[in-house]
Amino acid sequence: MSDEQQAEAEQVDEEVESGIQDGDFVRLAYTVRTVEDGDVVDTTSEEVAEEAEIDVEGYEFEPRVVIVGAGHVFPEVDDALTGAEVGDEGEVDIPAADAFGEYDEDEVRTVSANKIDEDDRYPGAQVTIDGEQGRLETIIGGRARVNFNHPLAGKDLEYEYEVLDLVDDREEQASGLLGMYLQQAPEVWVQTDEVEEEQVVESDDEEDEDAEPETETVTVEKDTLYIEATPQMTMNQQWMFSKQQIAQDIMQRLDIDRVIVQETIEGGMGGMGGLGGMMGGAGGADIEEAIEDVDIDADELAAELDDADEE
């Protein structure tokens, strides 16, 4: 390599290193369409979704936080983002093989109709057969034709994006990761807690290998991510089955020592009306009035209680 070529190569390396790199958190606005038909597959824009006549009710349209190089986007998009700057826009073509795979005729199979719930026995229904998800194409008699290809299999995609900003705040990073995993972003905050823990004390007696290790209680500081769980989050299947892995990923990427998930249940005494009434003063009612309501003589009851005490 000549000196001129070496200088050009070094200049290119410097330019790449000066932009976004693997591991960086970036906030993206994007829209994904099929190349052939221009159908909108995914978007962060509510306006784009409405124009495509996509049902937007109950769905939050906002830019997404992703980690470059972590597999959160297609590899071709990761490549485009590496070295980019905030404010950059672009379009990336994603071939079907790198998107949702090529269409496979062998993945269209005939199965017994008995494996399909009666309510789902119509063309177009999404069904699960032996753990595989597919789309029912036809059903004749006791046989059903099910397409197990991904709905976007065989389709090339166009990924249009804009880099809005770099995300350095750990709370925003955590919220973005949870939003990606769970399709919702619960309230989060990071704080440093003082925690007592047991630590092994190094022994001066190196000869006694069978001696029990000595420990002492010490106070250490731990960076803690608190997550305020919502009912939707606690019922989210992704969270229910993968919360340990999600928490580990967050701790590793954000340099967090631990994750604490807390759930707040609010409500007044209105829901305790029956119990409060039985407890007299707790429900705001007088005990004698409550006894009269159930047709029991208060004086007679008091006398019976006195007799019981004397015995």
PDB file of C-alpha atoms in Angstrom:
ATOM      1  CA  MET A   1       0.000   0.000   0.000  1.00  0.00           C
ATOM      2  CA  SER A   2       1.367   3.401  -0.984  1.00  0.00           C
ATOM      3  CA  ASP A   3       1.695   6.274   1.461  1.00  0.00           C
ATOM      4  CA  GLU A   4      -1.241   8.003  -0.203  1.00  0.00           C
ATOM      5  CA  GLN A   5      -3.455   4.929   0.125  1.00  0.00           C
ATOM      6  CA  GLN A   6      -2.398   4.499   3.758  1.00  0.00           C
ATOM      7  CA  ALA A   7      -3.328   8.122   4.494  1.00  0.00           C
ATOM      8  CA  GLU A   8      -6.729   7.686   2.850  1.00  0.00           C
ATOM      9  CA  ALA A   9      -7.384   4.505   4.856  1.00  0.00           C
ATOM     10  CA  GLU A  10      -6.476   6.226   8.116  1.00  0.00           C
ATOM     11  CA  GLN A  11      -8.752   9.141   7.215  1.00  0.00           C
ATOM     12  CA  VAL A  12     -11.655   6.738   6.595  1.00  0.00           C
ATOM     13  CA  ASP A  13     -11.018   5.020   9.959  1.00  0.00           C
ATOM     14  CA  GLU A  14     -11.044   8.362  11.744  1.00  0.00           C
ATOM     15  CA  GLU A  15     -14.303   9.346  10.091  1.00  0.00           C
ATOM     16  CA  VAL A  16     -15.961   6.070  11.131  1.00  0.00           C
ATOM     17  CA  GLU A  17     -14.717   6.310  14.707  1.00  0.00           C
ATOM     18  CA  SER A  18     -15.979   9.876  15.014  1.00  0.00           C
ATOM     19  CA  GLY A  19     -19.594   8.855  14.379  1.00  0.00           C
ATOM     20  CA  ILE A  20     -21.996   6.402  15.965  1.00  0.00           C
ATOM     21  CA  GLN A  21     -20.354   3.148  17.033  1.00  0.00           C
ATOM     22  CA  ASP A  22     -21.430  -0.332  18.127  1.00  0.00           C
ATOM     23  CA  GLY A  23     -22.981  -0.195  21.570  1.00  0.00           C
ATOM     24  CA  ASP A  24     -24.278   3.352  21.205  1.00  0.00           C
ATOM     25  CA  PHE A  25     -27.915   4.013  22.118  1.00  0.00           C
ATOM     26  CA  VAL A  26     -29.668   6.004  19.396  1.00  0.00           C
ATOM     27  CA  ARG A  27     -33.214   7.275  19.013  1.00  0.00           C
ATOM     28  CA  LEU A  28     -34.588   6.429  15.573  1.00  0.00           C
ATOM     29  CA  ALA A  29     -37.622   7.490  13.606  1.00  0.00           C
ATOM     30  CA  TYR A  30     -38.291   4.959  10.873  1.00  0.00           C
ATOM     31  CA  THR A  31     -40.768   3.451   8.437  1.00  0.00           C
ATOM     32  CA  VAL A  32     -40.455   0.020   6.865  1.00  0.00           C
ATOM     33  CA  ARG A  33     -42.261  -0.775   3.606  1.00  0.00           C
ATOM     34  CA  THR A  34     -42.359  -3.673   1.173  1.00  0.00           C
ATOM     35  CA  VAL A  35     -40.445  -2.829  -2.000  1.00  0.00           C
ATOM     36  CA  GLU A  36     -42.917  -4.442  -4.392  1.00  0.00           C
ATOM     37  CA  ASP A  37     -46.201  -3.023  -3.063  1.00  0.00           C
ATOM     38  CA  GLY A  38     -45.108  -0.171  -0.800  1.00  0.00           C
ATOM     39  CA  ASP A  39     -47.157  -1.613   2.061  1.00  0.00           C
ATOM     40  CA  VAL A  40     -46.226  -0.217   5.464  1.00  0.00           C
ATOM     41  CA  VAL A  41     -44.819  -2.982   7.667  1.00  0.00           C
ATOM     42  CA  ASP A  42     -43.774  -0.922  10.685  1.00  0.00           C
ATOM     43  CA  THR A  43     -43.472   2.769  11.495  1.00  0.00           C
ATOM     44  CA  THR A  44     -42.880   5.187  14.343  1.00  0.00           C
ATOM     45  CA  SER A  45     -45.099   7.797  12.660  1.00  0.00           C
ATOM     46  CA  GLU A  46     -48.792   7.885  13.490  1.00  0.00           C
ATOM     47  CA  GLU A  47     -49.403  10.003  10.384  1.00  0.00           C
ATOM     48  CA  VAL A  48     -47.815   7.368   8.139  1.00  0.00           C
ATOM     49  CA  ALA A  49     -49.849   4.647   9.840  1.00  0.00           C
ATOM     50  CA  GLU A  50     -53.106   6.531   9.360  1.00  0.00           C
ATOM     51  CA  GLU A  51     -52.315   7.160   5.676  1.00  0.00           C
ATOM     52  CA  ALA A  52     -51.736   3.420   5.312  1.00  0.00           C
ATOM     53  CA  GLU A  53     -55.109   2.815   6.999  1.00  0.00           C
ATOM     54  CA  ILE A  54     -53.501   0.947   9.880  1.00  0.00           C
ATOM     55  CA  ASP A  55     -55.497   0.766  13.113  1.00  0.00           C
ATOM     56  CA  VAL A  56     -53.678   3.146  15.481  1.00  0.00           C
ATOM     57  CA  GLU A  57     -55.961   2.753  18.499  1.00  0.00           C
ATOM     58  CA  GLY A  58     -54.096   1.707  21.622  1.00  0.00           C
ATOM     59  CA  TYR A  59     -50.695   1.899  19.928  1.00  0.00           C
ATOM     60  CA  GLU A  60     -48.019   4.417  20.878  1.00  0.00           C
ATOM     61  CA  PHE A  61     -46.233   5.948  17.908  1.00  0.00           C
ATOM     62  CA  GLU A  62     -42.926   7.438  18.944  1.00  0.00           C
ATOM     63  CA  PRO A  63     -39.254   7.105  17.964  1.00  0.00           C
ATOM     64  CA  ARG A  64     -37.527   3.966  19.237  1.00  0.00           C
ATOM     65  CA  VAL A  65     -34.330   3.618  21.210  1.00  0.00           C
ATOM     66  CA  VAL A  66     -32.052   0.907  19.805  1.00  0.00           C
ATOM     67  CA  ILE A  67     -28.495  -0.209  20.457  1.00  0.00           C
ATOM     68  CA  VAL A  68     -26.317  -0.175  17.368  1.00  0.00           C
ATOM     69  CA  GLY A  69     -24.760  -3.561  16.701  1.00  0.00           C
ATOM     70  CA  ALA A  70     -26.957  -5.407  19.196  1.00  0.00           C
ATOM     71  CA  GLY A  71     -29.298  -6.962  16.639  1.00  0.00           C
ATOM     72  CA  HIS A  72     -32.146  -4.578  17.392  1.00  0.00           C
ATOM     73  CA  VAL A  73     -32.402  -3.663  13.700  1.00  0.00           C
ATOM     74  CA  PHE A  74     -31.554  -5.430  10.448  1.00  0.00           C
ATOM     75  CA  PRO A  75     -27.806  -5.914   9.863  1.00  0.00           C
ATOM     76  CA  GLU A  76     -27.923  -3.597   6.845  1.00  0.00           C
ATOM     77  CA  VAL A  77     -29.379  -0.849   9.037  1.00  0.00           C
ATOM     78  CA  ASP A  78     -26.705  -1.430  11.670  1.00  0.00           C
ATOM     79  CA  ASP A  79     -24.103  -0.976   8.934  1.00  0.00           C
ATOM     80  CA  ALA A  80     -25.725   2.271   7.803  1.00  0.00           C
ATOM     81  CA  LEU A  81     -25.877   3.627  11.355  1.00  0.00           C
ATOM     82  CA  THR A  82     -22.236   2.854  12.123  1.00  0.00           C
ATOM     83  CA  GLY A  83     -20.307   6.058  11.537  1.00  0.00           C
ATOM     84  CA  ALA A  84     -23.473   8.123  11.043  1.00  0.00           C
ATOM     85  CA  GLU A  85     -24.189  11.377  12.851  1.00  0.00           C
ATOM     86  CA  VAL A  86     -27.232  12.741  14.627  1.00  0.00           C
ATOM     87  CA  GLY A  87     -29.553  14.229  12.009  1.00  0.00           C
ATOM     88  CA  ASP A  88     -28.565  11.791   9.267  1.00  0.00           C
ATOM     89  CA  GLU A  89     -31.351  10.305   7.164  1.00  0.00           C
ATOM     90  CA  GLY A  90     -31.277   7.422   4.734  1.00  0.00           C
ATOM     91  CA  GLU A  91     -32.952   4.472   3.077  1.00  0.00           C
ATOM     92  CA  VAL A  92     -31.684   0.911   3.206  1.00  0.00           C
ATOM     93  CA  ASP A  93     -32.884  -1.982   1.050  1.00  0.00           C
ATOM     94  CA  ILE A  94     -33.266  -5.259   2.934  1.00  0.00           C
ATOM     95  CA  PRO A  95     -33.370  -8.374   0.735  1.00  0.00           C
ATOM     96  CA  ALA A  96     -35.957 -10.968   1.706  1.00  0.00           C
ATOM     97  CA  ALA A  97     -33.278 -13.442   2.765  1.00  0.00           C
ATOM     98  CA  ASP A  98     -31.995 -10.970   5.376  1.00  0.00           C
ATOM     99  CA  ALA A  99     -35.469  -9.807   6.390  1.00  0.00           C
ATOM    100  CA  PHE A 100     -37.979 -12.567   7.092  1.00  0.00           C
ATOM    101  CA  GLY A 101     -36.582 -15.261   4.862  1.00  0.00           C
ATOM    102  CA  GLU A 102     -37.377 -16.578   1.409  1.00  0.00           C
ATOM    103  CA  TYR A 103     -40.786 -18.089   0.766  1.00  0.00           C
ATOM    104  CA  ASP A 104     -40.647 -21.873   1.232  1.00  0.00           C
ATOM    105  CA  GLU A 105     -43.337 -23.972  -0.482  1.00  0.00           C
ATOM    106  CA  ASP A 106     -42.571 -26.845   1.883  1.00  0.00           C
ATOM    107  CA  GLU A 107     -43.793 -24.674   4.764  1.00  0.00           C
ATOM    108  CA  VAL A 108     -47.336 -24.861   3.368  1.00  0.00           C
ATOM    109  CA  ARG A 109     -48.588 -28.106   4.870  1.00  0.00           C
ATOM    110  CA  THR A 110     -51.791 -30.111   5.225  1.00  0.00           C
ATOM    111  CA  VAL A 111     -52.833 -30.945   8.790  1.00  0.00           C
ATOM    112  CA  SER A 112     -55.805 -32.493  10.509  1.00  0.00           C
ATOM    113  CA  ALA A 113     -58.626 -30.007  11.049  1.00  0.00           C
ATOM    114  CA  ASN A 114     -59.029 -31.432  14.550  1.00  0.00           C
ATOM    115  CA  LYS A 115     -55.834 -29.606  15.533  1.00  0.00           C
ATOM    116  CA  ILE A 116     -57.565 -26.272  14.916  1.00  0.00           C
ATOM    117  CA  ASP A 117     -60.074 -24.711  17.283  1.00  0.00           C
ATOM    118  CA  GLU A 118     -63.561 -24.564  15.766  1.00  0.00           C
ATOM    119  CA  ASP A 119     -63.663 -20.762  16.150  1.00  0.00           C
ATOM    120  CA  ASP A 120     -60.519 -20.483  13.969  1.00  0.00           C
ATOM    121  CA  ARG A 121     -61.642 -22.696  11.106  1.00  0.00           C
ATOM    122  CA  TYR A 122     -61.847 -20.006   8.420  1.00  0.00           C
ATOM    123  CA  PRO A 123     -59.396 -18.818   5.707  1.00  0.00           C
ATOM    124  CA  GLY A 124     -56.941 -16.241   6.990  1.00  0.00           C
ATOM    125  CA  ALA A 125     -57.140 -17.258  10.632  1.00  0.00           C
ATOM    126  CA  GLN A 126     -53.908 -17.207  12.627  1.00  0.00           C
ATOM    127  CA  VAL A 127     -53.449 -20.669  14.148  1.00  0.00           C
ATOM    128  CA  THR A 128     -50.897 -22.533  16.224  1.00  0.00           C
ATOM    129  CA  ILE A 129     -50.234 -26.161  15.325  1.00  0.00           C
ATOM    130  CA  ASP A 130     -47.829 -28.203  17.467  1.00  0.00           C
ATOM    131  CA  GLY A 131     -46.186 -25.004  18.679  1.00  0.00           C
ATOM    132  CA  GLU A 132     -45.822 -23.479  15.183  1.00  0.00           C
ATOM    133  CA  GLN A 133     -47.718 -20.367  14.135  1.00  0.00           C
ATOM    134  CA  GLY A 134     -49.279 -20.234  10.698  1.00  0.00           C
ATOM    135  CA  ARG A 135     -52.133 -18.882   8.608  1.00  0.00           C
ATOM    136  CA  LEU A 136     -55.048 -21.076   7.594  1.00  0.00           C
ATOM    137  CA  GLU A 137     -55.474 -20.985   3.799  1.00  0.00           C
ATOM    138  CA  THR A 138     -58.206 -23.550   3.140  1.00  0.00           C
ATOM    139  CA  ILE A 139     -60.156 -26.155   5.069  1.00  0.00           C
ATOM    140  CA  ILE A 140     -62.037 -28.980   3.368  1.00  0.00           C
ATOM    141  CA  GLY A 141     -63.652 -31.723   5.392  1.00  0.00           C
ATOM    142  CA  GLY A 142     -61.219 -32.966   7.974  1.00  0.00           C
ATOM    143  CA  ARG A 143     -58.107 -31.508   6.329  1.00  0.00           C
ATOM    144  CA  ALA A 144     -56.686 -27.997   6.563  1.00  0.00           C
ATOM    145  CA  ARG A 145     -54.014 -26.278   4.484  1.00  0.00           C
ATOM    146  CA  VAL A 146     -51.808 -24.095   6.707  1.00  0.00           C
ATOM    147  CA  ASN A 147     -49.060 -21.706   5.594  1.00  0.00           C
ATOM    148  CA  PHE A 148     -46.265 -21.656   8.184  1.00  0.00           C
ATOM    149  CA  ASN A 149     -44.163 -19.083   6.319  1.00  0.00           C
ATOM    150  CA  HIS A 150     -43.786 -15.683   7.965  1.00  0.00           C
ATOM    151  CA  PRO A 151     -46.373 -13.298   6.452  1.00  0.00           C
ATOM    152  CA  LEU A 152     -43.467 -11.236   5.029  1.00  0.00           C
ATOM    153  CA  ALA A 153     -41.442 -14.186   3.783  1.00  0.00           C
ATOM    154  CA  GLY A 154     -40.126 -13.601   0.272  1.00  0.00           C
ATOM    155  CA  LYS A 155     -40.623  -9.836   0.431  1.00  0.00           C
ATOM    156  CA  ASP A 156     -37.807  -7.304   0.006  1.00  0.00           C
ATOM    157  CA  LEU A 157     -38.083  -4.347   2.373  1.00  0.00           C
ATOM    158  CA  GLU A 158     -37.176  -0.678   2.303  1.00  0.00           C
ATOM    159  CA  TYR A 159     -36.091   0.815   5.643  1.00  0.00           C
ATOM    160  CA  GLU A 160     -36.329   4.601   5.808  1.00  0.00           C
ATOM    161  CA  TYR A 161     -34.766   6.139   8.924  1.00  0.00           C
ATOM    162  CA  GLU A 162     -33.656   9.332  10.646  1.00  0.00           C
ATOM    163  CA  VAL A 163     -31.174   9.491  13.533  1.00  0.00           C
ATOM    164  CA  LEU A 164     -32.772  11.866  16.015  1.00  0.00           C
ATOM    165  CA  ASP A 165     -30.211  11.819  18.809  1.00  0.00           C
ATOM    166  CA  LEU A 166     -27.808   9.809  20.940  1.00  0.00           C
ATOM    167  CA  VAL A 167     -29.228   8.607  24.258  1.00  0.00           C
ATOM    168  CA  ASP A 168     -26.728   8.860  27.117  1.00  0.00           C
ATOM    169  CA  ASP A 169     -29.075   9.027  30.115  1.00  0.00           C
ATOM    170  CA  ARG A 170     -29.330   5.598  31.744  1.00  0.00           C
ATOM    171  CA  GLU A 171     -32.977   6.014  32.677  1.00  0.00           C
ATOM    172  CA  GLU A 172     -33.836   6.801  29.057  1.00  0.00           C
ATOM    173  CA  GLN A 173     -31.714   3.868  27.938  1.00  0.00           C
ATOM    174  CA  ALA A 174     -33.504   1.510  30.336  1.00  0.00           C
ATOM    175  CA  SER A 175     -36.910   2.825  29.292  1.00  0.00           C
ATOM    176  CA  GLY A 176     -35.978   2.353  25.647  1.00  0.00           C
ATOM    177  CA  LEU A 177     -34.816  -1.227  26.182  1.00  0.00           C
ATOM    178  CA  LEU A 178     -37.965  -2.128  28.109  1.00  0.00           C
ATOM    179  CA  GLY A 179     -40.075  -0.505  25.407  1.00  0.00           C
ATOM    180  CA  MET A 180     -38.346  -2.638  22.794  1.00  0.00           C
ATOM    181  CA  TYR A 181     -38.796  -5.849  24.772  1.00  0.00           C
ATOM    182  CA  LEU A 182     -42.329  -5.250  26.042  1.00  0.00           C
ATOM    183  CA  GLN A 183     -43.832  -2.806  23.498  1.00  0.00           C
ATOM    184  CA  GLN A 184     -44.435  -0.420  26.402  1.00  0.00           C
ATOM    185  CA  ALA A 185     -42.193   1.721  28.579  1.00  0.00           C
ATOM    186  CA  PRO A 186     -42.966   1.620  32.320  1.00  0.00           C
ATOM    187  CA  GLU A 187     -41.736   4.325  34.678  1.00  0.00           C
ATOM    188  CA  VAL A 188     -38.093   3.764  35.657  1.00  0.00           C
ATOM    189  CA  TRP A 189     -35.453   5.538  37.721  1.00  0.00           C
ATOM    190  CA  VAL A 190     -31.862   4.886  38.757  1.00  0.00           C
ATOM    191  CA  GLN A 191     -30.520   5.618  42.222  1.00  0.00           C
ATOM    192  CA  THR A 192     -27.540   4.607  44.328  1.00  0.00           C
ATOM    193  CA  ASP A 193     -28.531   2.583  47.403  1.00  0.00           C
ATOM    194  CA  GLU A 194     -26.509   1.624  50.457  1.00  0.00           C
ATOM    195  CA  VAL A 195     -26.891  -2.111  50.945  1.00  0.00           C
ATOM    196  CA  GLU A 196     -25.596  -4.427  53.651  1.00  0.00           C
ATOM    197  CA  GLU A 197     -24.074  -7.664  52.428  1.00  0.00           C
ATOM    198  CA  GLU A 198     -21.876 -10.448  53.685  1.00  0.00           C
ATOM    199  CA  GLN A 199     -18.299 -10.574  52.411  1.00  0.00           C
ATOM    200  CA  VAL A 200     -15.675 -13.231  53.004  1.00  0.00           C
ATOM    201  CA  VAL A 201     -12.770 -12.120  55.180  1.00  0.00           C
ATOM    202  CA  GLU A 202      -9.354 -13.319  54.061  1.00  0.00           C
ATOM    203  CA  SER A 203      -7.884 -15.618  56.694  1.00  0.00           C
ATOM    204  CA  ASP A 204      -4.299 -15.364  57.910  1.00  0.00           C
ATOM    205  CA  ASP A 205      -4.270 -19.117  58.531  1.00  0.00           C
ATOM    206  CA  GLU A 206      -3.410 -20.427  55.059  1.00  0.00           C
ATOM    207  CA  GLU A 207      -2.535 -23.920  56.327  1.00  0.00           C
ATOM    208  CA  ASP A 208      -6.016 -24.885  57.494  1.00  0.00           C
ATOM    209  CA  GLU A 209      -7.777 -25.505  54.175  1.00  0.00           C
ATOM    210  CA  ASP A 210     -10.839 -27.057  55.853  1.00  0.00           C
ATOM    211  CA  ALA A 211     -11.567 -24.046  58.024  1.00  0.00           C
ATOM    212  CA  GLU A 212     -14.922 -22.375  57.467  1.00  0.00           C
ATOM    213  CA  PRO A 213     -14.505 -19.003  55.727  1.00  0.00           C
ATOM    214  CA  GLU A 214     -15.142 -16.031  57.951  1.00  0.00           C
ATOM    215  CA  THR A 215     -17.565 -13.324  56.810  1.00  0.00           C
ATOM    216  CA  GLU A 216     -18.379  -9.824  57.871  1.00  0.00           C
ATOM    217  CA  THR A 217     -21.272  -7.492  57.178  1.00  0.00           C
ATOM    218  CA  VAL A 218     -20.276  -4.455  55.157  1.00  0.00           C
ATOM    219  CA  THR A 219     -22.203  -1.575  53.644  1.00  0.00           C
ATOM    220  CA  VAL A 220     -21.712  -1.131  49.905  1.00  0.00           C
ATOM    221  CA  GLU A 221     -23.179   1.194  47.306  1.00  0.00           C
ATOM    222  CA  LYS A 222     -25.178  -0.342  44.464  1.00  0.00           C
ATOM    223  CA  ASP A 223     -26.574   1.376  41.398  1.00  0.00           C
ATOM    224  CA  THR A 224     -30.181   0.217  41.278  1.00  0.00           C
ATOM    225  CA  LEU A 225     -32.699   0.418  38.459  1.00  0.00           C
ATOM    226  CA  TYR A 226     -36.233   0.658  39.821  1.00  0.00           C
ATOM    227  CA  ILE A 227     -39.096  -0.343  37.554  1.00  0.00           C
ATOM    228  CA  GLU A 228     -42.666   0.643  38.443  1.00  0.00           C
ATOM    229  CA  ALA A 229     -44.602  -2.332  37.132  1.00  0.00           C
ATOM    230  CA  THR A 230     -47.984  -1.787  35.510  1.00  0.00           C
ATOM    231  CA  PRO A 231     -50.751  -4.415  35.308  1.00  0.00           C
ATOM    232  CA  GLN A 232     -50.082  -4.638  31.565  1.00  0.00           C
ATOM    233  CA  MET A 233     -46.408  -5.284  32.192  1.00  0.00           C
ATOM    234  CA  THR A 234     -46.959  -7.998  34.809  1.00  0.00           C
ATOM    235  CA  MET A 235     -49.283  -9.824  32.395  1.00  0.00           C
ATOM    236  CA  ASN A 236     -46.955  -9.403  29.413  1.00  0.00           C
ATOM    237  CA  GLN A 237     -45.868 -12.878  28.270  1.00  0.00           C
ATOM    238  CA  GLN A 238     -42.427 -11.675  27.205  1.00  0.00           C
ATOM    239  CA  TRP A 239     -41.868 -10.319  30.718  1.00  0.00           C
ATOM    240  CA  MET A 240     -43.425 -13.325  32.465  1.00  0.00           C
ATOM    241  CA  PHE A 241     -41.141 -15.820  30.738  1.00  0.00           C
ATOM    242  CA  SER A 242     -37.982 -13.739  30.154  1.00  0.00           C
ATOM    243  CA  LYS A 243     -37.743 -11.142  32.931  1.00  0.00           C
ATOM    244  CA  GLN A 244     -34.523 -12.664  34.275  1.00  0.00           C
ATOM    245  CA  GLN A 245     -32.822 -12.416  30.866  1.00  0.00           C
ATOM    246  CA  ILE A 246     -34.216  -8.915  30.274  1.00  0.00           C
ATOM    247  CA  ALA A 247     -32.927  -7.718  33.651  1.00  0.00           C
ATOM    248  CA  GLN A 248     -29.503  -9.281  33.031  1.00  0.00           C
ATOM    249  CA  ASP A 249     -29.261  -7.590  29.634  1.00  0.00           C
ATOM    250  CA  ILE A 250     -30.162  -4.214  31.145  1.00  0.00           C
ATOM    251  CA  MET A 251     -27.647  -4.597  33.993  1.00  0.00           C
ATOM    252  CA  GLN A 252     -24.866  -5.546  31.600  1.00  0.00           C
ATOM    253  CA  ARG A 253     -25.488  -2.814  29.054  1.00  0.00           C
ATOM    254  CA  LEU A 254     -26.175  -0.014  31.546  1.00  0.00           C
ATOM    255  CA  ASP A 255     -23.586  -0.995  34.173  1.00  0.00           C
ATOM    256  CA  ILE A 256     -26.328  -1.456  36.767  1.00  0.00           C
ATOM    257  CA  ASP A 257     -25.761  -3.583  39.888  1.00  0.00           C
ATOM    258  CA  ARG A 258     -29.327  -4.743  40.387  1.00  0.00           C
ATOM    259  CA  VAL A 259     -32.906  -4.327  39.184  1.00  0.00           C
ATOM    260  CA  ILE A 260     -35.864  -3.936  41.538  1.00  0.00           C
ATOM    261  CA  VAL A 261     -39.397  -4.256  40.174  1.00  0.00           C
ATOM    262  CA  GLN A 262     -42.092  -2.778  42.378  1.00  0.00           C
ATOM    263  CA  GLU A 263     -45.852  -2.803  42.025  1.00  0.00           C
ATOM    264  CA  THR A 264     -48.136  -0.202  43.555  1.00  0.00           C
ATOM    265  CA  ILE A 265     -51.743  -1.124  44.346  1.00  0.00           C
ATOM    266  CA  GLU A 266     -53.917   1.883  45.092  1.00  0.00           C
ATOM    267  CA  GLY A 267     -57.411   2.105  46.467  1.00  0.00           C
ATOM    268  CA  GLY A 268     -59.472   3.411  49.363  1.00  0.00           C
ATOM    269  CA  MET A 269     -61.607   1.648  51.933  1.00  0.00           C
ATOM    270  CA  GLY A 270     -64.549   1.643  49.545  1.00  0.00           C
ATOM    271  CA  GLY A 271     -63.705  -1.880  48.467  1.00  0.00           C
ATOM    272  CA  MET A 272     -63.655  -3.044  52.111  1.00  0.00           C
ATOM    273  CA  GLY A 273     -67.231  -2.006  52.919  1.00  0.00           C
ATOM    274  CA  GLY A 274     -68.411  -5.412  54.118  1.00  0.00           C
ATOM    275  CA  LEU A 275     -65.362  -6.031  56.296  1.00  0.00           C
ATOM    276  CA  GLY A 276     -65.417  -2.477  57.642  1.00  0.00           C
ATOM    277  CA  GLY A 277     -69.051  -2.818  58.651  1.00  0.00           C
ATOM    278  CA  MET A 278     -68.369  -6.044  60.536  1.00  0.00           C
ATOM    279  CA  MET A 279     -65.546  -4.329  62.397  1.00  0.00           C
ATOM    280  CA  GLY A 280     -67.824  -1.605  63.769  1.00  0.00           C
ATOM    281  CA  GLY A 281     -65.796   1.574  64.134  1.00  0.00           C
ATOM    282  CA  ALA A 282     -63.544   0.781  61.137  1.00  0.00           C
ATOM    283  CA  GLY A 283     -66.528   1.131  58.848  1.00  0.00           C
ATOM    284  CA  GLY A 284     -67.907   4.227  60.564  1.00  0.00           C
ATOM    285  CA  ALA A 285     -70.979   2.350  61.909  1.00  0.00           C
ATOM    286  CA  ASP A 286     -71.957   1.874  65.566  1.00  0.00           C
ATOM    287  CA  ILE A 287     -71.709  -1.727  66.794  1.00  0.00           C
ATOM    288  CA  GLU A 288     -75.121  -1.685  68.482  1.00  0.00           C
ATOM    289  CA  GLU A 289     -76.771  -0.341  65.344  1.00  0.00           C
ATOM    290  CA  ALA A 290     -75.115  -3.109  63.342  1.00  0.00           C
ATOM    291  CA  ILE A 291     -76.399  -5.714  65.803  1.00  0.00           C
ATOM    292  CA  GLU A 292     -79.918  -4.297  65.625  1.00  0.00           C
ATOM    293  CA  ASP A 293     -79.782  -4.504  61.829  1.00  0.00           C
ATOM    294  CA  VAL A 294     -79.443  -8.283  62.077  1.00  0.00           C
ATOM    295  CA  ASP A 295     -82.282  -8.555  64.606  1.00  0.00           C
ATOM    296  CA  ILE A 296     -80.222  -9.409  67.718  1.00  0.00           C
ATOM    297  CA  ASP A 297     -80.971  -7.787  71.082  1.00  0.00           C
ATOM    298  CA  ALA A 298     -77.866  -5.940  72.252  1.00  0.00           C
ATOM    299  CA  ASP A 299     -78.620  -6.232  75.995  1.00  0.00           C
ATOM    300  CA  GLU A 300     -79.320  -9.938  75.675  1.00  0.00           C
ATOM    301  CA  LEU A 301     -76.064 -10.490  73.808  1.00  0.00           C
ATOM    302  CA  ALA A 302     -74.094  -8.513  76.428  1.00  0.00           C
ATOM    303  CA  ALA A 303     -75.591 -10.624  79.221  1.00  0.00           C
ATOM    304  CA  GLU A 304     -74.628 -13.829  77.423  1.00  0.00           C
ATOM    305  CA  LEU A 305     -71.080 -12.596  77.042  1.00  0.00           C
ATOM    306  CA  ASP A 306     -70.876 -11.747  80.768  1.00  0.00           C
ATOM    307  CA  ASP A 307     -72.142 -15.247  81.683  1.00  0.00           C
ATOM    308  CA  ALA A 308     -69.491 -16.759  79.415  1.00  0.00           C
ATOM    309  CA  ASP A 309     -66.743 -14.745  81.135  1.00  0.00           C
ATOM    310  CA  GLU A 310     -67.882 -15.870  84.620  1.00  0.00           C
ATOM    311  CA  GLU A 311     -67.722 -19.531  83.596  1.00  0.00           C
TER     312      GLU A 311
END
